[in-house]
């Protein structure tokens, strides 16, 4: 196997297509409006010239800071290692006072891509073999009025999606109206996820769940309504509502999921290979959840093609991830891959080429590169 010779970080930005064009822009949540997204690419090259790619969200709203951490903190610890040392690197890397898991998640992704290419096999074979050939994905929709929400929910159903995820806003009553309008528009044929992003009080959470239940609308899950680390609040909420409760941000802290399971406080864990610290750690979280009879889904941080491919490789080999994965891949105006992934009937096929299974078009990377 080869030796890591170079580690670089490349900030890029892609635009979302508009809602009218089949995309998502403007994608409205309770804290921002998204029409484009910056992501950081990790490019690893070996002494033999093999190149692997990773991708993660720009942290602290600064491409310059994110790039600097990769190149000045992580790269010196990685250059010179053999490409087979993935677990040893992830487990041994330590930087005091700062959480570096999102950076490690992006770097580990590129390491798997390199190793798979060296061996000539897709990552799913390195992880023990795929148990599915395609991965169902959930359609994601920002905050719109009830009529608009209903129209786009109907579009999602026509396109073959079975699950729709939407954000919660600043008025929970409006969220109820939107969910009800979408439910009626699709004759109950879509399952809905509602994500307040830690923005609700316990009483608001109970009111929303109870009102929807009384109307005969049962969410697939209500995602992270309370702030991360609220173990007692989730345990209490679970006793007051029939609606399944999920956590997302809590899975980014290595021990929070353990405490929530111990407290019998949740029904679903929404994991993510980047903030979770990589594919290996995410599979460990999924195993922890399934042993406690908790369902698992995979989150999307508005991912481009590289991370979407890594998600597919991970989900394909992890039976514990039993719910559709969030994705906005269908919504980008351009891509960084030579051959884009295809969303068909609400699923994406698992790539079978070596590494992550996709080829990055470096000319497109240069076209979308951000100056820092």
Coordinates of C-alpha atoms in Angstrom, one line a residue:
X1 CA 0.0 0.0 0.0
X2 CA 1.0 3.6 -0.5
X3 CA 2.1 6.4 1.9
X4 CA 0.2 9.7 2.3
X5 CA 2.3 12.3 0.6
X6 CA 0.0 15.3 0.5
X7 CA -3.2 16.6 2.2
X8 CA -4.9 19.7 0.9
X9 CA -8.2 21.5 1.4
X10 CA -10.2 23.1 -1.3
X11 CA -13.2 25.3 -0.5
X12 CA -16.0 25.3 -3.1
X13 CA -19.5 26.7 -3.5
X14 CA -22.5 25.4 -5.5
X15 CA -25.8 27.0 -6.2
X16 CA -29.2 25.4 -5.5
X17 CA -31.6 25.3 -8.4
X18 CA -34.8 27.1 -7.7
X19 CA -38.0 25.4 -6.5
X20 CA -39.6 26.1 -9.9
X21 CA -36.7 24.4 -11.7
X22 CA -36.9 21.3 -9.5
X23 CA -34.5 22.4 -6.8
X24 CA -34.9 23.8 -3.3
X25 CA -33.9 27.5 -3.4
X26 CA -34.7 29.5 -1.4
X27 CA -34.4 26.8 1.3
X28 CA -35.7 28.5 4.5
X29 CA -35.1 27.2 8.0
X30 CA -35.6 28.8 11.4
X31 CA -32.1 30.2 11.3
X32 CA -31.2 31.0 7.7
X33 CA -32.1 31.1 4.0
X34 CA -30.0 29.0 1.7
X35 CA -29.6 29.6 -2.1
X36 CA -26.0 28.3 -2.3
X37 CA -23.7 26.3 0.0
X38 CA -20.0 26.4 0.7
X39 CA -18.3 23.0 1.4
X40 CA -14.7 22.0 2.0
X41 CA -13.1 19.3 -0.1
X42 CA -10.2 17.2 1.2
X43 CA -7.7 16.0 -1.4
X44 CA -5.3 13.3 -0.3
X45 CA -2.5 12.1 -2.6
X46 CA -0.2 9.1 -2.0
X47 CA 3.5 8.7 -3.0
X48 CA 2.2 6.6 -5.9
X49 CA -0.1 9.3 -7.2
X50 CA -3.4 7.8 -6.1
X51 CA -5.9 10.6 -5.2
X52 CA -8.8 10.4 -2.7
X53 CA -11.5 12.9 -1.9
X54 CA -13.5 13.9 1.1
X55 CA -16.1 16.6 1.7
X56 CA -17.5 18.4 4.8
X57 CA -19.3 21.6 5.8
X58 CA -17.3 24.8 6.2
X59 CA -17.0 25.3 9.9
X60 CA -17.4 28.5 11.9
X61 CA -18.7 30.2 8.7
X62 CA -15.1 30.5 7.6
X63 CA -13.5 28.7 4.7
X64 CA -10.1 30.2 5.6
X65 CA -10.2 28.8 9.1
X66 CA -11.5 25.4 8.0
X67 CA -8.8 25.1 5.3
X68 CA -6.2 26.1 7.9
X69 CA -7.2 23.4 10.3
X70 CA -7.0 20.7 7.7
X71 CA -3.7 21.8 6.3
X72 CA -1.9 23.0 9.5
X73 CA -3.3 20.8 12.2
X74 CA -4.4 17.5 10.7
X75 CA -2.1 17.2 7.6
X76 CA 1.2 17.1 9.6
X77 CA -0.1 14.2 11.6
X78 CA -1.2 12.3 8.5
X79 CA 1.5 12.8 5.9
X80 CA 3.9 9.8 6.0
X81 CA 1.4 7.3 7.3
X82 CA 0.4 4.3 5.3
X83 CA -3.0 4.4 3.7
X84 CA -4.1 1.3 5.7
X85 CA -3.8 3.2 9.0
X86 CA -7.4 4.6 8.9
X87 CA -8.6 3.4 12.3
X88 CA -5.3 4.1 14.1
X89 CA -5.2 7.6 12.7
X90 CA -8.8 8.4 13.7
X91 CA -8.5 7.0 17.2
X92 CA -5.1 8.4 18.0
X93 CA -5.6 11.9 16.7
X94 CA -6.0 14.4 19.5
X95 CA -6.1 18.1 19.7
X96 CA -6.8 19.7 23.1
X97 CA -9.7 22.1 23.8
X98 CA -11.2 21.9 20.2
X99 CA -13.7 19.4 18.7
X100 CA -12.1 18.2 15.5
X101 CA -14.6 15.3 14.7
X102 CA -16.1 17.1 11.6
X103 CA -12.6 17.6 10.2
X104 CA -11.7 14.0 10.9
X105 CA -14.9 12.9 9.2
X106 CA -14.0 14.6 6.0
X107 CA -10.4 13.4 6.1
X108 CA -11.4 9.8 6.9
X109 CA -13.7 9.9 3.9
X110 CA -10.8 10.7 1.6
X111 CA -8.7 7.9 3.2
X112 CA -11.3 5.3 2.4
X113 CA -11.5 6.6 -1.1
X114 CA -7.7 6.3 -1.5
X115 CA -7.6 2.8 0.0
X116 CA -10.4 1.5 -2.2
X117 CA -8.8 2.9 -5.3
X118 CA -5.5 1.2 -4.3
X119 CA -7.1 -2.1 -3.9
X120 CA -9.5 -1.7 -6.9
X121 CA -12.7 -2.2 -4.8
X122 CA -15.5 0.0 -3.6
X123 CA -15.6 1.1 0.0
X124 CA -18.6 -1.1 0.7
X125 CA -16.5 -4.2 0.1
X126 CA -13.8 -2.9 2.5
X127 CA -16.6 -2.5 5.1
X128 CA -17.8 -6.1 4.8
X129 CA -20.1 -6.0 1.8
X130 CA -23.3 -4.2 0.8
X131 CA -26.6 -5.4 2.0
X132 CA -28.6 -3.2 -0.4
X133 CA -27.9 -2.0 -4.0
X134 CA -29.8 1.2 -3.6
X135 CA -30.5 3.6 -0.8
X136 CA -33.9 5.3 -0.2
X137 CA -33.6 9.0 0.4
X138 CA -36.0 11.6 1.9
X139 CA -37.1 14.6 0.0
X140 CA -36.1 17.8 1.9
X141 CA -38.2 21.0 1.8
X142 CA -37.7 24.3 3.5
X143 CA -40.3 26.4 5.2
X144 CA -43.0 27.6 2.8
X145 CA -46.7 28.6 3.2
X146 CA -49.2 25.7 3.4
X147 CA -50.4 26.0 -0.2
X148 CA -46.8 26.0 -1.6
X149 CA -45.8 23.2 0.8
X150 CA -48.7 21.1 -0.4
X151 CA -47.7 21.6 -4.1
X152 CA -44.1 20.5 -3.5
X153 CA -45.2 17.6 -1.4
X154 CA -47.3 16.4 -4.3
X155 CA -44.3 16.8 -6.6
X156 CA -42.2 14.7 -4.2
X157 CA -44.8 11.9 -4.3
X158 CA -44.9 12.0 -8.1
X159 CA -41.2 11.7 -8.2
X160 CA -41.3 8.5 -6.2
X161 CA -40.2 9.7 -2.7
X162 CA -41.9 8.0 0.3
X163 CA -40.6 10.4 2.9
X164 CA -40.5 14.2 3.2
X165 CA -38.5 16.2 5.7
X166 CA -39.2 19.8 6.5
X167 CA -37.9 22.4 8.9
X168 CA -39.9 24.0 11.7
X169 CA -40.2 27.8 12.0
X170 CA -40.6 30.3 14.7
X171 CA -44.4 29.6 15.1
X172 CA -45.3 26.0 15.8
X173 CA -48.9 26.7 14.8
X174 CA -47.8 27.4 11.3
X175 CA -45.8 24.2 11.2
X176 CA -48.9 22.3 12.1
X177 CA -50.8 24.0 9.2
X178 CA -48.0 23.1 6.7
X179 CA -47.8 19.5 7.8
X180 CA -51.6 19.2 7.6
X181 CA -51.8 20.7 4.1
X182 CA -49.1 18.4 2.8
X183 CA -50.7 15.4 4.4
X184 CA -54.0 16.2 2.7
X185 CA -52.4 16.9 -0.7
X186 CA -50.8 13.5 -0.9
X187 CA -53.7 11.6 0.7
X188 CA -51.4 10.4 3.5
X189 CA -49.0 8.7 1.1
X190 CA -45.9 10.5 2.4
X191 CA -44.3 10.1 5.8
X192 CA -43.2 13.4 7.3
X193 CA -40.2 14.4 9.4
X194 CA -40.2 17.7 11.2
X195 CA -37.0 19.3 12.4
X196 CA -37.1 22.3 14.8
X197 CA -33.2 22.3 15.2
X198 CA -33.3 22.4 19.0
X199 CA -35.7 25.4 18.8
X200 CA -38.8 24.4 20.8
X201 CA -39.6 24.2 24.5
X202 CA -41.0 21.0 25.9
X203 CA -44.5 22.4 26.0
X204 CA -44.4 23.4 22.3
X205 CA -43.1 20.0 21.4
X206 CA -46.0 18.3 23.2
X207 CA -48.6 20.7 21.6
X208 CA -47.4 20.0 18.1
X209 CA -47.3 16.3 18.5
X210 CA -50.7 16.1 20.3
X211 CA -52.4 18.4 17.7
X212 CA -51.1 16.3 14.8
X213 CA -52.0 13.1 16.5
X214 CA -55.5 14.3 17.2
X215 CA -55.8 15.1 13.5
X216 CA -54.8 11.6 12.6
X217 CA -51.3 12.7 11.3
X218 CA -48.4 10.7 12.7
X219 CA -45.0 11.9 11.9
X220 CA -42.3 9.4 11.1
X221 CA -40.3 11.3 13.7
X222 CA -39.9 14.7 15.3
X223 CA -36.2 15.6 15.1
X224 CA -34.2 17.2 17.9
X225 CA -36.9 19.6 19.2
X226 CA -34.8 20.2 22.5
X227 CA -31.3 21.3 22.8
X228 CA -28.5 18.6 22.7
X229 CA -27.8 17.0 26.1
X230 CA -31.3 17.3 27.4
X231 CA -31.6 13.6 28.5
X232 CA -34.2 14.2 31.1
X233 CA -36.4 16.4 28.9
X234 CA -36.4 13.7 26.1
X235 CA -37.3 11.0 28.6
X236 CA -40.2 13.1 29.9
X237 CA -41.4 14.0 26.4
X238 CA -41.4 10.4 25.3
X239 CA -43.9 9.7 28.1
X240 CA -46.2 12.5 27.0
X241 CA -46.5 11.9 23.3
X242 CA -47.0 9.0 20.8
X243 CA -44.9 10.7 18.2
X244 CA -41.5 9.1 17.8
X245 CA -38.7 11.4 19.0
X246 CA -35.3 11.6 17.1
X247 CA -32.0 13.2 17.9
X248 CA -29.5 14.5 15.4
X249 CA -27.1 17.0 17.0
X250 CA -26.9 14.7 20.0
X251 CA -25.3 12.0 17.9
X252 CA -22.4 14.4 17.1
X253 CA -21.2 14.0 20.7
X254 CA -19.8 10.6 21.2
X255 CA -21.5 9.9 24.5
X256 CA -24.8 11.7 24.2
X257 CA -26.5 8.8 22.3
X258 CA -25.3 6.4 25.0
X259 CA -26.9 8.5 27.7
X260 CA -30.2 8.9 25.8
X261 CA -30.5 5.2 25.2
X262 CA -29.7 4.5 28.8
X263 CA -32.5 6.9 29.8
X264 CA -34.9 5.2 27.3
X265 CA -35.6 8.7 25.9
X266 CA -35.6 8.4 22.1
X267 CA -37.0 6.4 19.2
X268 CA -34.6 7.3 16.4
X269 CA -31.0 8.3 16.0
X270 CA -30.1 10.6 13.0
X271 CA -26.4 10.0 12.4
X272 CA -23.9 11.8 10.1
X273 CA -20.5 10.5 9.0
X274 CA -18.9 13.9 9.1
X275 CA -19.8 15.5 12.4
X276 CA -19.9 12.0 13.9
X277 CA -16.2 11.7 13.2
X278 CA -16.2 9.3 10.2
X279 CA -17.6 6.1 8.7
X280 CA -16.1 3.9 11.4
X281 CA -17.5 5.9 14.4
X282 CA -20.9 6.3 12.6
X283 CA -21.2 2.5 12.2
X284 CA -20.5 2.1 15.9
X285 CA -23.3 4.6 16.7
X286 CA -25.7 2.7 14.5
X287 CA -24.7 -0.6 16.2
X288 CA -25.4 1.0 19.6
X289 CA -28.8 2.1 18.4
X290 CA -29.9 -1.1 16.9
X291 CA -29.0 -3.1 20.0
X292 CA -31.4 -0.8 21.8
X293 CA -34.1 -1.3 19.2
X294 CA -33.8 2.3 18.0
X295 CA -34.2 3.1 14.3
X296 CA -31.5 5.0 12.5
X297 CA -31.5 7.5 9.6
X298 CA -28.6 9.4 8.0
X299 CA -28.6 13.2 8.0
X300 CA -27.7 15.5 5.2
X301 CA -25.8 18.8 5.7
X302 CA -26.7 19.8 2.2
X303 CA -24.1 17.5 0.8
X304 CA -22.5 17.5 -2.6
X305 CA -21.7 14.4 -4.6
X306 CA -18.6 13.2 -2.8
X307 CA -20.2 13.0 0.7
X308 CA -23.4 11.7 -0.9
X309 CA -21.4 8.8 -2.3
X310 CA -19.7 8.2 1.1
X311 CA -23.2 8.1 2.7
X312 CA -24.3 5.5 0.1
X313 CA -21.3 3.4 0.8
X314 CA -21.9 3.6 4.6
X315 CA -25.7 3.0 4.5
X316 CA -25.3 0.1 2.0
X317 CA -23.2 -1.8 4.6
X318 CA -25.1 -0.8 7.8
X319 CA -28.4 -2.7 8.2
X320 CA -29.0 -0.7 11.4
X321 CA -29.7 2.4 9.2
X322 CA -33.3 1.3 8.5
X323 CA -34.9 4.6 7.5
X324 CA -34.5 6.7 4.4
X325 CA -31.5 9.0 4.4
X326 CA -31.9 12.8 4.1
X327 CA -30.7 14.2 0.8
X328 CA -30.8 17.3 -1.3
X329 CA -28.5 15.9 -4.0
X330 CA -31.2 16.3 -6.6
X331 CA -31.4 20.1 -6.0
X332 CA -27.9 21.3 -7.1
X333 CA -27.5 23.4 -10.2
X334 CA -24.1 21.7 -10.9
X335 CA -22.0 18.9 -9.6
X336 CA -18.3 18.1 -9.0
X337 CA -18.5 14.6 -10.3
X338 CA -17.7 13.4 -13.9
X339 CA -20.8 11.3 -13.8
X340 CA -23.4 12.6 -11.4
X341 CA -25.4 10.2 -9.2
X342 CA -29.0 9.6 -10.3
X343 CA -32.0 10.0 -8.0
X344 CA -34.7 7.6 -9.3
X345 CA -38.0 6.9 -7.6
X346 CA -36.7 8.3 -4.3
X347 CA -33.6 6.1 -4.3
X348 CA -29.9 6.4 -5.3
X349 CA -27.9 3.4 -6.5
X350 CA -24.8 2.5 -4.5
X351 CA -21.7 3.3 -6.7
X352 CA -19.7 0.1 -7.4
X353 CA -16.4 1.6 -8.8
X354 CA -13.3 1.6 -6.6
X355 CA -13.1 3.9 -3.6
X356 CA -16.2 6.0 -3.0
X357 CA -17.4 4.9 -6.4
X358 CA -17.3 8.3 -8.1
X359 CA -14.8 10.3 -10.0
X360 CA -14.2 14.0 -9.2
X361 CA -13.9 16.3 -12.1
X362 CA -11.1 18.6 -11.1
X363 CA -11.9 21.2 -13.7
X364 CA -15.3 21.6 -12.1
X365 CA -13.6 21.8 -8.7
X366 CA -11.6 24.7 -10.0
X367 CA -14.7 26.3 -11.6
X368 CA -16.4 26.4 -8.2
X369 CA -13.4 27.1 -6.0
X370 CA -13.7 29.9 -3.5
X371 CA -10.8 32.4 -2.9
X372 CA -9.8 32.6 0.7

